[in-house]
PDB file of C-alpha atoms in Angstrom:
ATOM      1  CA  UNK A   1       0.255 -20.881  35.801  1.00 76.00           C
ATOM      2  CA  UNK A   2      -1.990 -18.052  34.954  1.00 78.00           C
ATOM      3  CA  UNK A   3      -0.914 -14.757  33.176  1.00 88.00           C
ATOM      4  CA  UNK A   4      -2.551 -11.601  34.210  1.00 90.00           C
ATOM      5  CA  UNK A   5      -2.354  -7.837  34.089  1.00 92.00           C
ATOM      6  CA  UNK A   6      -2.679  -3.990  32.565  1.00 92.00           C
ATOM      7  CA  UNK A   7      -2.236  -2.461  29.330  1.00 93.00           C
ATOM      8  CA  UNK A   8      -2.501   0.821  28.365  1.00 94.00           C
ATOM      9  CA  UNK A   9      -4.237   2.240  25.385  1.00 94.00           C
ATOM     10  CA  UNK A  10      -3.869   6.172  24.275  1.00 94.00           C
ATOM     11  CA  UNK A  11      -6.270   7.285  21.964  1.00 94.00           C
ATOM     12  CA  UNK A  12      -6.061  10.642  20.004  1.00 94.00           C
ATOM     13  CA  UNK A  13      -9.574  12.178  19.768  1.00 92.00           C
ATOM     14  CA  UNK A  14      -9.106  15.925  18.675  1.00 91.00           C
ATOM     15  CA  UNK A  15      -6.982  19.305  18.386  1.00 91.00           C
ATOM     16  CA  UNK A  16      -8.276  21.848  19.860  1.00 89.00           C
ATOM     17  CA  UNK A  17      -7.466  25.688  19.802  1.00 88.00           C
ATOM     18  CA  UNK A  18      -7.342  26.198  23.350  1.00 87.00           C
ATOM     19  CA  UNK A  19      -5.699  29.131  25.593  1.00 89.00           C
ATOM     20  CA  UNK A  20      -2.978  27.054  27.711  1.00 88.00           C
ATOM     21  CA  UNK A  21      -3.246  27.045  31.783  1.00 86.00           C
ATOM     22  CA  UNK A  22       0.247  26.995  32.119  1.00 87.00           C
ATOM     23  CA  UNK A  23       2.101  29.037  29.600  1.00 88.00           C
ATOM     24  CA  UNK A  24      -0.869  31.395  28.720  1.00 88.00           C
ATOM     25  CA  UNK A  25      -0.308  30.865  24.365  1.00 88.00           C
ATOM     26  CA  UNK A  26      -3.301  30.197  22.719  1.00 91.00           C
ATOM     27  CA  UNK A  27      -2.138  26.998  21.019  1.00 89.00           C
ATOM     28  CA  UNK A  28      -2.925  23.594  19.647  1.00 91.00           C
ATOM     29  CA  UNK A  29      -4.182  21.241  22.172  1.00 92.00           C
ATOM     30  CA  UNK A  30      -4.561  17.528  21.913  1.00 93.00           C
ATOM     31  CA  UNK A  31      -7.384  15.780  23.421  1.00 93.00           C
ATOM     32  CA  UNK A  32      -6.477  11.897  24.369  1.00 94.00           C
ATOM     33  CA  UNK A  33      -8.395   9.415  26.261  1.00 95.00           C
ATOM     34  CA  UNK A  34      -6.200   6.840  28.336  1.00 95.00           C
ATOM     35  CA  UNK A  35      -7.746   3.599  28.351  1.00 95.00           C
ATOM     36  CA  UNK A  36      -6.132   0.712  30.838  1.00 95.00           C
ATOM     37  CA  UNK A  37      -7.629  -2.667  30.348  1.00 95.00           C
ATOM     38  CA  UNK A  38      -7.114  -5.979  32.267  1.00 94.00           C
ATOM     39  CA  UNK A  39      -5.142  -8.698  30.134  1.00 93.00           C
ATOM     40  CA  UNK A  40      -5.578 -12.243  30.521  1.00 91.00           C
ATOM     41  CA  UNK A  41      -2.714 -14.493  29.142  1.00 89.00           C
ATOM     42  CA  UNK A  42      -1.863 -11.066  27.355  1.00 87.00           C
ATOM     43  CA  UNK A  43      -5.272 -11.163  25.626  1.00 91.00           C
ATOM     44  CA  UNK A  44      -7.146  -7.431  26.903  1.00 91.00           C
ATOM     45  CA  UNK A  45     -10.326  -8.649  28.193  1.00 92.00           C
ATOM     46  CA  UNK A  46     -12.520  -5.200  29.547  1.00 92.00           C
ATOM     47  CA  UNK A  47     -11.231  -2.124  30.945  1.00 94.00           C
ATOM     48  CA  UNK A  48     -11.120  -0.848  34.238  1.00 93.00           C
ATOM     49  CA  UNK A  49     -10.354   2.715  33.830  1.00 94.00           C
ATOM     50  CA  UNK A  50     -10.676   5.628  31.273  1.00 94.00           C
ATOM     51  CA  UNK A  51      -9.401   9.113  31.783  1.00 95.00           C
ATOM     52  CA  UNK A  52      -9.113  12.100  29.562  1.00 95.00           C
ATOM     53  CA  UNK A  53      -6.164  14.989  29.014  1.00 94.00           C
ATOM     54  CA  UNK A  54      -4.816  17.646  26.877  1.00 93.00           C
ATOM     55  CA  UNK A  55      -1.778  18.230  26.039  1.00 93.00           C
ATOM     56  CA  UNK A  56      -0.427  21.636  24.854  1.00 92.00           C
ATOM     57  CA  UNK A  57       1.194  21.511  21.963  1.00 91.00           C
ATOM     58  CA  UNK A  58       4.017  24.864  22.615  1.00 91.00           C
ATOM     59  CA  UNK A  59       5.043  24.194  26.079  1.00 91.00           C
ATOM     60  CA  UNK A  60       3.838  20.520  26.317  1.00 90.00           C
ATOM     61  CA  UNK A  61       2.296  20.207  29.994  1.00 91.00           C
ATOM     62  CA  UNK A  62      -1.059  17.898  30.202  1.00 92.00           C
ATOM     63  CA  UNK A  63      -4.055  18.662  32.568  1.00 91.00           C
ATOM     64  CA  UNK A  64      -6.657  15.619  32.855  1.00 93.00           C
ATOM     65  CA  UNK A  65     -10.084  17.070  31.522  1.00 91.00           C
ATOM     66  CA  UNK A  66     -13.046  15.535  33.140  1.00 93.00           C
ATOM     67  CA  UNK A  67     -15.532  13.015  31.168  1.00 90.00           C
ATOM     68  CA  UNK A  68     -18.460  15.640  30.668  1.00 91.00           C
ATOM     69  CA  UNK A  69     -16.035  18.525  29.608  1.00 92.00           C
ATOM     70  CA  UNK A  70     -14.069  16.214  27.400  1.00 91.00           C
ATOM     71  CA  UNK A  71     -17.560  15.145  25.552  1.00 91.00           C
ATOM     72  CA  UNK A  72     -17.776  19.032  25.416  1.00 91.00           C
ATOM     73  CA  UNK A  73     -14.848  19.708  23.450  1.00 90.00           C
ATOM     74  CA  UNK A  74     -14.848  16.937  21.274  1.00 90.00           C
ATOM     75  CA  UNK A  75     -18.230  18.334  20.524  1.00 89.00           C
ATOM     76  CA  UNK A  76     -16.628  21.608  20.227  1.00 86.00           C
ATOM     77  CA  UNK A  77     -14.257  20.112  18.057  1.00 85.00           C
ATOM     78  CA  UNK A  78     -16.861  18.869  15.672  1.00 83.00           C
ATOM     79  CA  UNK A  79     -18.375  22.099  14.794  1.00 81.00           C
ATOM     80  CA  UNK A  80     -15.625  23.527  14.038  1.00 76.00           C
ATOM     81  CA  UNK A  81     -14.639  21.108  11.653  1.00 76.00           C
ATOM     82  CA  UNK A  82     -18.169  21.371  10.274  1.00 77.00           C
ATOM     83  CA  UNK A  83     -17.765  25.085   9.814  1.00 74.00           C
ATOM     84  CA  UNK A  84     -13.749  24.900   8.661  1.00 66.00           C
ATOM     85  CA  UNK A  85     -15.038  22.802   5.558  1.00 54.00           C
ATOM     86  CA  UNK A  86     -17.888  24.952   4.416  1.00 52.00           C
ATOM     87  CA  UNK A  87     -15.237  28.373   5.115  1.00 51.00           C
ATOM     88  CA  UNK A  88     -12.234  26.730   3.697  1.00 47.00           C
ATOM     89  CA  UNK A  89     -13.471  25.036   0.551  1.00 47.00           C
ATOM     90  CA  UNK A  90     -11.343  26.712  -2.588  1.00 45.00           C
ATOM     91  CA  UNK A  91      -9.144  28.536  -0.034  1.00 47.00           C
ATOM     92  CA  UNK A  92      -5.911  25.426  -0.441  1.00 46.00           C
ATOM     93  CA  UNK A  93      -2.839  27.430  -0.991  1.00 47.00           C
ATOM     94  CA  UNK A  94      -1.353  24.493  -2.751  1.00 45.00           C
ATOM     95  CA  UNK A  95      -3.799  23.639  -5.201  1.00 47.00           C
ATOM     96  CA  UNK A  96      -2.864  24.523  -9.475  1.00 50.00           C
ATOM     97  CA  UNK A  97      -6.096  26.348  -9.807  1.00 49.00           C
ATOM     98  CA  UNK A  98      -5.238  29.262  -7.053  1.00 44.00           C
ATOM     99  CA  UNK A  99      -2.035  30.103  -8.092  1.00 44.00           C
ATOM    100  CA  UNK A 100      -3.046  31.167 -11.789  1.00 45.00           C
ATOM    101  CA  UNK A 101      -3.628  27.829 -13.914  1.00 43.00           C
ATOM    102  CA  UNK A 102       0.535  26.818 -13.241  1.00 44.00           C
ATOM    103  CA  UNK A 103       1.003  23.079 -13.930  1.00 44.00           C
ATOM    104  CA  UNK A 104      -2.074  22.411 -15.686  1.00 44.00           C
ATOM    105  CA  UNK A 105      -3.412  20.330 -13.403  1.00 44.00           C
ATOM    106  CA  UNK A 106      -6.573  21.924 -12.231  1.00 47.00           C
ATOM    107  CA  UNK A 107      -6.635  21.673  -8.760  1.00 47.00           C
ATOM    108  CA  UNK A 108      -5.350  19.982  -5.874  1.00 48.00           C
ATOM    109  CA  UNK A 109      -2.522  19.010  -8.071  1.00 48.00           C
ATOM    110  CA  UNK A 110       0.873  18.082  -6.008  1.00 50.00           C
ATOM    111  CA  UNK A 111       2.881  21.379  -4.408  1.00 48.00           C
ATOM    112  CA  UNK A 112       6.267  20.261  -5.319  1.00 49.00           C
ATOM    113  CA  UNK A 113       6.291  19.712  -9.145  1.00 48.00           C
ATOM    114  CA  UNK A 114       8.148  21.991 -11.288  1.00 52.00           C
ATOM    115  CA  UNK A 115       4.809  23.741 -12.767  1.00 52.00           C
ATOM    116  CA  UNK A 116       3.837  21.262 -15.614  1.00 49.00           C
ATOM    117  CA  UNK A 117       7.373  20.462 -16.627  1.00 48.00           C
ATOM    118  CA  UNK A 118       7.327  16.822 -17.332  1.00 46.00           C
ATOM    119  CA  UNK A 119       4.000  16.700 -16.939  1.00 48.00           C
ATOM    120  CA  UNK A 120       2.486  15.585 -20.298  1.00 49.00           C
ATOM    121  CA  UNK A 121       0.785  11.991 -20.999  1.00 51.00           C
ATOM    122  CA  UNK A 122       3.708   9.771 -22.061  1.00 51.00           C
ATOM    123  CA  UNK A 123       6.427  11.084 -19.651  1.00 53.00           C
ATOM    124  CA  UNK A 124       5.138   9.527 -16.497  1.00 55.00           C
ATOM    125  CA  UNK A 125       5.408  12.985 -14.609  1.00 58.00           C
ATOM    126  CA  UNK A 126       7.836  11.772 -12.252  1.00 61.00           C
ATOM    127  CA  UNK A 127      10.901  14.274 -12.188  1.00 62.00           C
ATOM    128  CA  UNK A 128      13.449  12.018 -10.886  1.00 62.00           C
ATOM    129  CA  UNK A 129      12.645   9.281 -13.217  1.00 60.00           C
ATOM    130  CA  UNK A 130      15.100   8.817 -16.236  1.00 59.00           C
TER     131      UNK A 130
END
């Protein structure tokens, strides 16, 4: 007896800031590539067919992208990440060092802590230990 069939892979490959089709927001989109592959005694041996969508993220409809626009927004995608990390380094709301030296921890220093109250060397730091 021999085993065969399909499985279906979704891969997530960006978000996007996008102006939605359907609704009209400008909102989050993600881009995901849908990959089914031919199994073998459930072992996926090559695939036979690859599509591409985005998915709004506020009123949650999907449109399939074609392959050369999807390459274009991923590329999109990756120059604005390039240009978000040069624009947003220093800017993290959450990080000691922006809010006026509270906590003592420098920077980048956990947003929930009580501002450097049982934060010194031999109390461990953790507020719920005893």
């Amino acid at each position: 007896m021999i085993i065969f069939g399909t499985k279906g892979y979704i891969y997530q490959l960006a978000i996007l800031t996008l102006v939605c089709g359907q609704c009209g927001n400008p909102s989050a989109h993600t881009l995901r590539k849908r990959v089914s592959k031919f199994t073998l005694f459930f072992v996926p041996l090559f695939p036979y067919s690859t599509k591409h969508y985005t998915q709004c993220t506020f009123c949650g409809v999907e449109h399939q992208v074609p392959n050369e626009q999807a390459e274009q927004l991923l590329a999109q995608s990756a120059s604005q990440a390039q240009q978000g990390v040069g624009q947003q380094h220093g800017a993290n709301p959450f990080a000691r060092g922006a809010q006026g030296g509270q906590g003592g921890q420098g920077g980048g220093g956990n947003p929930f802590s009580q501002g450097g109250q049982g934060q010194q060397p031999g109390q461990g730091g953790n507020p719920y230990q005893r």
